[in-house]
Coordinates of C-alpha atoms in Angstrom, one line a residue:
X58 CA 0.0 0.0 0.0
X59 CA 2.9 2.3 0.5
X60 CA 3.5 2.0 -3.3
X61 CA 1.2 4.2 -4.3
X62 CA 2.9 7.8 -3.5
X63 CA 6.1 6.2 -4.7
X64 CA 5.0 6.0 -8.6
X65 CA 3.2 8.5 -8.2
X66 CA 5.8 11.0 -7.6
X67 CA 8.2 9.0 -10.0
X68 CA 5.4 9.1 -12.6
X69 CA 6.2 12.9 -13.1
X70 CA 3.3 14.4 -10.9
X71 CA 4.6 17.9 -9.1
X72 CA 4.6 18.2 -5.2
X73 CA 2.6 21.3 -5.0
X74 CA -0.5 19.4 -6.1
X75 CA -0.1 18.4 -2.2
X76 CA -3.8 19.3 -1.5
X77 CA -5.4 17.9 -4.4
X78 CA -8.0 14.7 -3.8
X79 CA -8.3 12.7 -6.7
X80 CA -11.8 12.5 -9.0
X81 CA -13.8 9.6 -7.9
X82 CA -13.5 6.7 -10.0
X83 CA -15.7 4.7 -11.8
X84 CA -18.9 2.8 -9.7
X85 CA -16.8 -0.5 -10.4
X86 CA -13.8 0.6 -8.7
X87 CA -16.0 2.4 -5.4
X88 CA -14.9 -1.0 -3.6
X89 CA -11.2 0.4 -3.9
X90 CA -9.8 2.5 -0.9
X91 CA -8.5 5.9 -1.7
X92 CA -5.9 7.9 -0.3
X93 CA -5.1 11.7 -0.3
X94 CA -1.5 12.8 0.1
X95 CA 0.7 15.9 2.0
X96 CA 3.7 16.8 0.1
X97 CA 5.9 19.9 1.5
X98 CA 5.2 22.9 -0.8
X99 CA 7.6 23.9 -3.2
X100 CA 8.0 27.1 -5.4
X101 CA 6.8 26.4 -8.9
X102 CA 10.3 26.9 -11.0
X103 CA 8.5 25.6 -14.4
X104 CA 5.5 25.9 -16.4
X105 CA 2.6 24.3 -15.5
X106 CA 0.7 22.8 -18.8
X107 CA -3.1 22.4 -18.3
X108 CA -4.8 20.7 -21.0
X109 CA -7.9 21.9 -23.1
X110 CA -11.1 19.9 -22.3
X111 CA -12.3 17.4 -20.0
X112 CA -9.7 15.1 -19.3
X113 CA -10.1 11.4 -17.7
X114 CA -6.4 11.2 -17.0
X115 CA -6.4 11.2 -13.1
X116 CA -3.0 12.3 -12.7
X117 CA -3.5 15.9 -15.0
X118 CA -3.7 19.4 -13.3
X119 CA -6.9 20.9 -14.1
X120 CA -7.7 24.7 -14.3
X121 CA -9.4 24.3 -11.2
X122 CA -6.2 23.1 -9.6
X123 CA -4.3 25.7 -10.7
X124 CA -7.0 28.4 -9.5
X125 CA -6.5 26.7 -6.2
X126 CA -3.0 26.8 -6.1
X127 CA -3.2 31.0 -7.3
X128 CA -5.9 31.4 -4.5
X129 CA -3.6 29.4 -1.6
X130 CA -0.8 31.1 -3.1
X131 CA -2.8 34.5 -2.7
X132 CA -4.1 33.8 0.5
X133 CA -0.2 32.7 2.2
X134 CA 1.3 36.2 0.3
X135 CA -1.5 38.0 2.5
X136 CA -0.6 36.1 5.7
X137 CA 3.0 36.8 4.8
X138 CA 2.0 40.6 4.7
X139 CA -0.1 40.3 7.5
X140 CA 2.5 38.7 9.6
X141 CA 5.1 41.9 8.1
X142 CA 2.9 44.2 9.4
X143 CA 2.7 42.5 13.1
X144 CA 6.2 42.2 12.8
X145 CA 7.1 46.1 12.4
X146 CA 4.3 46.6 14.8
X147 CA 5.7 44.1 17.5
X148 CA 9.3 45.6 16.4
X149 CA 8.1 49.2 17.2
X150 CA 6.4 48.7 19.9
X151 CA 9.8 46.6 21.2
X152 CA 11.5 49.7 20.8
X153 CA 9.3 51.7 22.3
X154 CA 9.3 49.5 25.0
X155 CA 12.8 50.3 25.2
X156 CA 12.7 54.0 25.5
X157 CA 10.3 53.9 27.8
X158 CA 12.3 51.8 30.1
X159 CA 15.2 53.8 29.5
X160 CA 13.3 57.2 30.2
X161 CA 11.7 55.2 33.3
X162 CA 15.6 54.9 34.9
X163 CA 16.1 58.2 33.8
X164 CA 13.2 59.5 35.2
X165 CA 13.9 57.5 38.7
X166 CA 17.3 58.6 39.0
X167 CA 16.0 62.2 38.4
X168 CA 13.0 61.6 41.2
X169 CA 16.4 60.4 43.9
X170 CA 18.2 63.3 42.7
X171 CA 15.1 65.7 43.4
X172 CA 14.5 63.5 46.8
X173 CA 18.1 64.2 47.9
X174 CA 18.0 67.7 47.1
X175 CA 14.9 67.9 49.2
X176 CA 16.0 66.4 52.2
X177 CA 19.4 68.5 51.9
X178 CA 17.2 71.3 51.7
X179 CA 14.9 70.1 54.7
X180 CA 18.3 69.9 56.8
X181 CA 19.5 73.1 55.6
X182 CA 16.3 74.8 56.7
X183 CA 16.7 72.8 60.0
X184 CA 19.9 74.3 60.7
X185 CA 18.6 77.8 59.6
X186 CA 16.2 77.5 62.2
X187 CA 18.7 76.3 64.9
X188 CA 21.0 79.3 64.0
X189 CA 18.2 81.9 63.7
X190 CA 17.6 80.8 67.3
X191 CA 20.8 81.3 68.3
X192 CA 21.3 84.5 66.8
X193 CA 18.0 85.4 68.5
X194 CA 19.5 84.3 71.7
X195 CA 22.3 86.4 71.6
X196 CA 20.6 89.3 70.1
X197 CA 18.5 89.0 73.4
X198 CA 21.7 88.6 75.6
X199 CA 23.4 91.6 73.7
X200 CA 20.2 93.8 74.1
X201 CA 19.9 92.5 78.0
X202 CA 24.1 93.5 77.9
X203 CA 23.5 97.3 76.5
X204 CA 20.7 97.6 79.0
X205 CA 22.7 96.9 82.0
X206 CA 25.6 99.1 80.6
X207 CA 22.8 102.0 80.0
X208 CA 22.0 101.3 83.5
X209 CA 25.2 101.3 84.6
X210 CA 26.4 104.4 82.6
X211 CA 23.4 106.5 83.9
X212 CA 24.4 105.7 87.5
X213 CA 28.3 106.6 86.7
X214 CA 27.4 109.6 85.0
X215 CA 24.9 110.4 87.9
X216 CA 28.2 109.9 90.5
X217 CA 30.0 112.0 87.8
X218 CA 27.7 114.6 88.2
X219 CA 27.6 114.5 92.0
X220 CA 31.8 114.6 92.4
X221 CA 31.9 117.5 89.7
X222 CA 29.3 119.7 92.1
X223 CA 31.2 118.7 94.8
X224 CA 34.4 119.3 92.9
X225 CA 33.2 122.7 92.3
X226 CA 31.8 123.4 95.5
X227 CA 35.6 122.9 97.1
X228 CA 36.7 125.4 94.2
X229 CA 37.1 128.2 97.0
X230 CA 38.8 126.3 99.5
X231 CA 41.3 124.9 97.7
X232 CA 42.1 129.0 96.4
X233 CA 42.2 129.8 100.2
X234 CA 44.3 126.3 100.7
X235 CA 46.7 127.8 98.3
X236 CA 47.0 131.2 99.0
X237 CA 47.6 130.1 102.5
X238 CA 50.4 127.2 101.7
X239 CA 52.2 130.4 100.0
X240 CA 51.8 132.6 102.5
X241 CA 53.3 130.1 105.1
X242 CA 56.1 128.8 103.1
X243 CA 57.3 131.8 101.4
X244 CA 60.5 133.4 102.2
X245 CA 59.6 136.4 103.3
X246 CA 56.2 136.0 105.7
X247 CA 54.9 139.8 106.0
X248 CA 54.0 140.1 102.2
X249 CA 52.8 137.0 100.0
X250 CA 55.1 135.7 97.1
X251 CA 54.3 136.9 93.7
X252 CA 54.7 134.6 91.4
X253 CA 58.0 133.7 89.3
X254 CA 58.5 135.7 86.1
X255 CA 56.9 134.4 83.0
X256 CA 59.2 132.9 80.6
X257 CA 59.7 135.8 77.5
X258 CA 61.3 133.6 75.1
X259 CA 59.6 133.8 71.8
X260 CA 60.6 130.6 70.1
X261 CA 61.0 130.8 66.4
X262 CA 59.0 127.5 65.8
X263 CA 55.7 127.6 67.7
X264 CA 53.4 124.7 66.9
X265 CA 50.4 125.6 65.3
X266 CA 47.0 124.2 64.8
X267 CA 46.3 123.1 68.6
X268 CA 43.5 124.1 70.7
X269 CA 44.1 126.7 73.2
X270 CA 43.1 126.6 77.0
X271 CA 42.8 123.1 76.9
X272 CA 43.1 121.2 80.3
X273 CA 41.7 123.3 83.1
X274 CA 40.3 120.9 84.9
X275 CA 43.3 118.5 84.7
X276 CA 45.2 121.7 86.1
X277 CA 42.9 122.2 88.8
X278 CA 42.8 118.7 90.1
X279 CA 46.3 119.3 90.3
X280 CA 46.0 122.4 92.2
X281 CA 45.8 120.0 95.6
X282 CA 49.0 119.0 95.6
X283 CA 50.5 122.4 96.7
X284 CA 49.9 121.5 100.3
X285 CA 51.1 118.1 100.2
X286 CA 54.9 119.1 100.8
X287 CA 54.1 119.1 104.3
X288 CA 53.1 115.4 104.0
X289 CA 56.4 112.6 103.3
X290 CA 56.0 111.0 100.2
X291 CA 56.6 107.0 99.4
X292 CA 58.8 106.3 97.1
X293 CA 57.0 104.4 94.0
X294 CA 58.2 100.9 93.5
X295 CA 59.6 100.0 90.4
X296 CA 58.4 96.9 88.2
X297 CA 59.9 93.8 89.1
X298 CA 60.9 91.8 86.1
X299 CA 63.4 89.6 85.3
X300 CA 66.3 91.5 83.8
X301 CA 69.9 90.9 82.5
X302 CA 72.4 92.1 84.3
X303 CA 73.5 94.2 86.5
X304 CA 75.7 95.8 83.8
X305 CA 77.9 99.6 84.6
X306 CA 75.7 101.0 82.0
X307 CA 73.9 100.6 78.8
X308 CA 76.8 101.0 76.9
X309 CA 78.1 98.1 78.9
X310 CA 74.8 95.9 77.9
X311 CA 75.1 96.4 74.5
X312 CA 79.2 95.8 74.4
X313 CA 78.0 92.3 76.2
X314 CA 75.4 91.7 73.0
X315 CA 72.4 93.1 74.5
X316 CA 71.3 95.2 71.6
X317 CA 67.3 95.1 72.1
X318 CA 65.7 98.0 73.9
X319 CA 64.2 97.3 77.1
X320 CA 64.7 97.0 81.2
X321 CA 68.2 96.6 82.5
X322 CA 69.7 96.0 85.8
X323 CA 72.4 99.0 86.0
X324 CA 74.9 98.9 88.8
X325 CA 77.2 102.1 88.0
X326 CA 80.6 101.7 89.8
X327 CA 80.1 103.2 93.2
X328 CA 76.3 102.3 93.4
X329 CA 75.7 100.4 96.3
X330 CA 72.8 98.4 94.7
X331 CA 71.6 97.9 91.5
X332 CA 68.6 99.9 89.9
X333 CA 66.4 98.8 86.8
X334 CA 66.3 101.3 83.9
X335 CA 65.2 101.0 80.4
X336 CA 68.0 101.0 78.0
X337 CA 67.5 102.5 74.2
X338 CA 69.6 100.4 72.0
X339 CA 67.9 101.9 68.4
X340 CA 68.7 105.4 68.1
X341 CA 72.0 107.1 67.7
X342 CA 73.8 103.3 67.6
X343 CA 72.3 102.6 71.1
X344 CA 73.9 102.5 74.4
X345 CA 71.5 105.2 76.1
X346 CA 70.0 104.8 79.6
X347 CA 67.5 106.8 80.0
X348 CA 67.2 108.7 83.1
X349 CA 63.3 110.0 83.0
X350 CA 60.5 109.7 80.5
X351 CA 57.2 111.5 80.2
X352 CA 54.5 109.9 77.7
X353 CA 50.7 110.0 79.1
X354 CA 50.9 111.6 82.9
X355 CA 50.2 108.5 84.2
X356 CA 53.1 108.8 86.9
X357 CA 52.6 112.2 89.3
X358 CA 56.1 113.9 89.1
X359 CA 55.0 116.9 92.0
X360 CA 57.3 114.7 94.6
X361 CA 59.1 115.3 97.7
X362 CA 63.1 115.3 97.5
X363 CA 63.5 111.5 99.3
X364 CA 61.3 110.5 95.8
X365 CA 63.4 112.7 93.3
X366 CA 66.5 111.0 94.8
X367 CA 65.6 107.4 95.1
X368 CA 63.4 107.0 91.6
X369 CA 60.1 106.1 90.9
X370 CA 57.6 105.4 88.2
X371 CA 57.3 102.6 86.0
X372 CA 60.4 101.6 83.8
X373 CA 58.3 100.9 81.2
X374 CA 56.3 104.0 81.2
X375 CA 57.2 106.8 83.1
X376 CA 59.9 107.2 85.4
X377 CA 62.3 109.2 87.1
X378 CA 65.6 106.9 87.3
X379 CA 66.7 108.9 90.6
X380 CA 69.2 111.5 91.4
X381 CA 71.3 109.6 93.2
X382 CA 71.5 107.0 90.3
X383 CA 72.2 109.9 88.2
X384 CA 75.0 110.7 90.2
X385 CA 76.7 107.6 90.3
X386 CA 76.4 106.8 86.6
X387 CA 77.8 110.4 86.2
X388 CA 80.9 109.5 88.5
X389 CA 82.2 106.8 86.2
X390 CA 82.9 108.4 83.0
X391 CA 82.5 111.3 80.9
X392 CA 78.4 111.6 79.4
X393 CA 76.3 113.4 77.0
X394 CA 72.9 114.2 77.2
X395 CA 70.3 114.0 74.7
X396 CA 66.4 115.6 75.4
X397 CA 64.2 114.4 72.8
X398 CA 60.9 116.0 72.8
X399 CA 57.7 115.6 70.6
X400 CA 55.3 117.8 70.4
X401 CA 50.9 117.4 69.5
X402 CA 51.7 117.6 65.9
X403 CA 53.8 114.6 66.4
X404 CA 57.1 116.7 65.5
X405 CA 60.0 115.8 67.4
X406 CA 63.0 117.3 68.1
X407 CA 66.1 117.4 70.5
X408 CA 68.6 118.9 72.0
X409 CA 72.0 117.6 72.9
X410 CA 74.7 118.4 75.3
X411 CA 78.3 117.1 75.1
X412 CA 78.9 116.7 78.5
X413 CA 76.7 116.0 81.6
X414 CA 77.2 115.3 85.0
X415 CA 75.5 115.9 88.7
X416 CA 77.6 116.9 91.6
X417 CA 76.6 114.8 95.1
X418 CA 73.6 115.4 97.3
X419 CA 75.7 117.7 99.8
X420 CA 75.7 120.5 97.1
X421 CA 72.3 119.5 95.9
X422 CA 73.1 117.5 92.7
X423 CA 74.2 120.3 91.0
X424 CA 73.9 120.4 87.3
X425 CA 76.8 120.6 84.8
X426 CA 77.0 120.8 81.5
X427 CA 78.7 120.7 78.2
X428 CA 77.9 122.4 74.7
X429 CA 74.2 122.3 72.7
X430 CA 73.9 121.2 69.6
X431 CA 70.1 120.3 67.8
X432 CA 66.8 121.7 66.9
X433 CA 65.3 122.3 69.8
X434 CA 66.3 125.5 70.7
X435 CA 69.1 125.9 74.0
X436 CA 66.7 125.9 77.2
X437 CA 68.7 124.1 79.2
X438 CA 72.3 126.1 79.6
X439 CA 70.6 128.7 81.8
X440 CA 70.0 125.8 84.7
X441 CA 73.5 124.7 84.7
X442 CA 75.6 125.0 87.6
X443 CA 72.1 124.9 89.7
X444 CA 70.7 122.6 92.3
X445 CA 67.7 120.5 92.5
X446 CA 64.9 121.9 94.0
X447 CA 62.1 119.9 95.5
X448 CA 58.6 121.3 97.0
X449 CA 60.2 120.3 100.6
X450 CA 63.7 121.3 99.6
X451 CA 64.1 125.0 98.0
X452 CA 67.4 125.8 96.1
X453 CA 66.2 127.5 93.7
X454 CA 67.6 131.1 93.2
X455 CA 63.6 132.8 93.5
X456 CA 62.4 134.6 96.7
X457 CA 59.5 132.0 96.2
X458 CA 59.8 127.7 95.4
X459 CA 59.9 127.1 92.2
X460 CA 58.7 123.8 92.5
X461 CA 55.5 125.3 94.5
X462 CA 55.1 127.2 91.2
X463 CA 56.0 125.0 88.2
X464 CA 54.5 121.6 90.0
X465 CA 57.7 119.4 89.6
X466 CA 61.1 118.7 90.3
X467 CA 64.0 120.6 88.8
X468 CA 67.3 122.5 88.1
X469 CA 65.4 125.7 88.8
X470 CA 67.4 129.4 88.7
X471 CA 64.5 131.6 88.8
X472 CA 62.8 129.7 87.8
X473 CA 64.1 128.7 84.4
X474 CA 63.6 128.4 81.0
X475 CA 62.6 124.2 81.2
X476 CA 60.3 122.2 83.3
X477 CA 60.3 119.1 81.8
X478 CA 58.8 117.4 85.3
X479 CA 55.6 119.4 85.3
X480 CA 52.1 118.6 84.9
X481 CA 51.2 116.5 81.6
X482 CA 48.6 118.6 80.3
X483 CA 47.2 117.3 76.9
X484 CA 46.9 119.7 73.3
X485 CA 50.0 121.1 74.0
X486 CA 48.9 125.1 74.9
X487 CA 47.5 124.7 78.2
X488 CA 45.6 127.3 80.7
X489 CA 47.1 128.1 84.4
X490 CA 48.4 130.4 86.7
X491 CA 51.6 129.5 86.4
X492 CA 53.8 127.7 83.9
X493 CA 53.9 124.3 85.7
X494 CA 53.5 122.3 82.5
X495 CA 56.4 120.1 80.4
X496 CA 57.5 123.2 78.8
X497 CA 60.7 124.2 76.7
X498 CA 60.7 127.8 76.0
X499 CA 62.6 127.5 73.1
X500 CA 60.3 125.6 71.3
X501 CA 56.7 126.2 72.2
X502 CA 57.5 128.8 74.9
X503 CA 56.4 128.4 78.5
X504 CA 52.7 127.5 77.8
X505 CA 52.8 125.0 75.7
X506 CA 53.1 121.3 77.1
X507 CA 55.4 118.9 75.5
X508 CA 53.7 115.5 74.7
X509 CA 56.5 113.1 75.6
X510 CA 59.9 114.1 76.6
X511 CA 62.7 111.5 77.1
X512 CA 66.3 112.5 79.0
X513 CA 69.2 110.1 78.2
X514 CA 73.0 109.9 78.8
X515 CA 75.3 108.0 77.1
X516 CA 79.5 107.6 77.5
X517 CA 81.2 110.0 75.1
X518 CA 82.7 108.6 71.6

């Protein structure tokens, strides 16, 4: 039975009639079993011949046949079409798939980033808050702060306003005070002293541009001390510091490689113990000690004679090194002097001396001399050869004490031409009485207050 497809394929029948059922045969054959065969389709590559008429030959291809080959054949190219088209549909929806996958990581790594940018935000604001708080705090503290200090400054300025009334309101004792402090101490007891003459020096350079009358009530306050040389005064210790030394001099520090300015222990020759003094090692190629300074009128200078001869003041302020100091350094060599002096226009200038030395306390410390040289104008020649007068110890060549009247310490003649240990007043031209501030009448004449004044000595070249 398997014969059959065999010769029939062998016969010369094509395998695209796969689908094609044989005619029935004749009534004497409907006994016989037929069969219908599948063959695998396969592309027509010749011509098909259909013959003309009714045929009986079983194994022909009709018309029909071939019209239902063309219709199958039509039918599969539509499928094929179809399944094109559902193809490029599939394929673009695939890739649309794709980009919307790839715009939904986008699209989540953009929603973190906004997230984090939130929450960074949200702590940000957070610590706004925290330091808005704080500032609040100590805006609160601040304003409690500038209350107090309101407070605070009313009540001082109240207490202010109570000490200048009573201030004022001792105003006419402290003029009786005075007049009788002069009347008691002056040398001749019948009439009361006049006052010392007025220096007359016009100097060539006066400074200019300062206000006058400055300073009245710094002078005034000042005006208590004219009794107070009937009281002893204590000698003002010194700092205490830990200095190099003792050395002769300053010269002597610096020859030993000391060549920064500061405090120094000095123990001059004859000096039975050692002093502290501040040592200028930048000007003039150093080796000055300088024996007083005067800067802000922190140290009162209206001082008995044990004061003037011991020291006192702060060495690294104001001081007065002490005469007897003075003295010894003196004794030991030959020194110069240099006064260097700046007045309120910040202007300074000196005035040098070639040779300085003090004689000892029996004579009063006398003052010698050499030759000026410098800018400042000589006002210092006419007190050589004098003694130092005190308020307690009067060797001044004036019926009156020139200390009483000029407020300080001093070579005085009658009474001189310098006072460079009288009151500090500030502005330079001062109001008073008398012409008791730091005055050189050469430069500024005797009413115009020096703003720092420095004395220093050095060993000759």
């Amino acid at each position: 039975m398997a014969l059959g497809p065999k010769i029939a394929l062998k016969s010369g029948k094509h395998p695209i009639l796969s689908r094609i059922r044989r005619a029935p045969e004749a009534k004497e054959e409907s006994n016989k079993c037929s069969y219908t065969f599948l063959v695998p389709e396969q592309k027509i590559t010749g011509p098909i011949c259909a013959a003309r008429g009714y045929s009986t030959d079983k194994d022909r291809v009709t018309r029909l046949d071939v019209a239902a080959v063309r219709d199958l054949l039509s039918k599969q190219r539509g499928e094929m079409e179809t399944l094109k088209l559902v193809v490029d549909v599939d394929g673009n929806l695939v890739n649309e798939m794709k980009l919307l996958r790839k715009e939904s990581r986008n699209m989540n790594s953009r929603v973190t980033q906004l997230y984090m940018q939130l929450l960074h935000e949200i702590i940000r604001k957070r610590d706004n808050s925290l330091e808005l708080a704080q500032l609040e705090t100590r805006i609160l503290n601040a304003t409690t702060e500038s209350l107090r200090l309101g407070s605070r400054y009313r009540e001082l300025e109240a207490k202010y306003a109570a000490l200048s009334a009573v201030v004022n309101n001792q105003s006419v004792l402290i003029g009786a005070l005075e007049e009788r402090c002069m009347q008691v101490y002056s040398r001749r007891p019948d009439q009361p002293p006049l006052g010392p003459p007025l220096v007359q020096v016009v100097p060539e350079n006066i400074p200019v541009n300062v206000p006058r009358f400055t300073n009245e009530i710094q002078r005034d306050n000042t005006r208590v001390q004219l009794c107070m040389k009937m009281i002893p005064y204590k000698t003002v210790p010194l700092h205490v510091r830990q200095n190099p030394g003792p050395f002769r001099d300053c010269l002597a520090a610096q020859e030993a490689g000391h060549s920064t300015s500061g405090m120094y222990l000095i123990r001059p020759d004859e000096a039975e113990r050692p002093v502290q003094a501040w040592c200028e090692q930048d000007i003039d190629n150093g080796g000055w000690t300088v024996i007083q300074s005067r800067r802000d009128g922190s140290v009162n200078f209206f001082r008995n004679w044990d004061s003037y001869k011991s020291g006192f003041g702060n060495i690294d302020g104001e001081y007065w090194l002490g005469l007897e100091g003075i003295y010894n350094l003196g004794r030991q060599e030959v020194y110069k002097l240099l006064v260097e002096m700046e007045d309120w226009m910040n202007k300074k200038v000196y005035a040098q001396y070639s040779s300085f030395h003090l004689e000892p306390e029996s004579v009063g410390y006398r003052l010698r001399l050499g030759t000026y040289q410098g800018n400042a104008g000589d006002s210092l020649s006419s007190h050589n050869g004098k003694q130092f007068t005190t308020l307690d110890r009067d060797k001044d060549a004036f019926s009156g004490n020139c200390a009483h009247f000029h407020k300080g310490g001093w070579w005085y003649n009658a009474c001189g031409q310098a006072n460079l240990n009288g009151v500090w007043y500030t502005g330079g031209v001062y109001r008073s009485k008398f012409q008791d501030g730091i005055f050189w009448a050469d430069y500024g004449g005797g009413f115009y207050s020096m703003k720092s004044v420095r004395m220093l000595i050095r060993p000759i070249d």
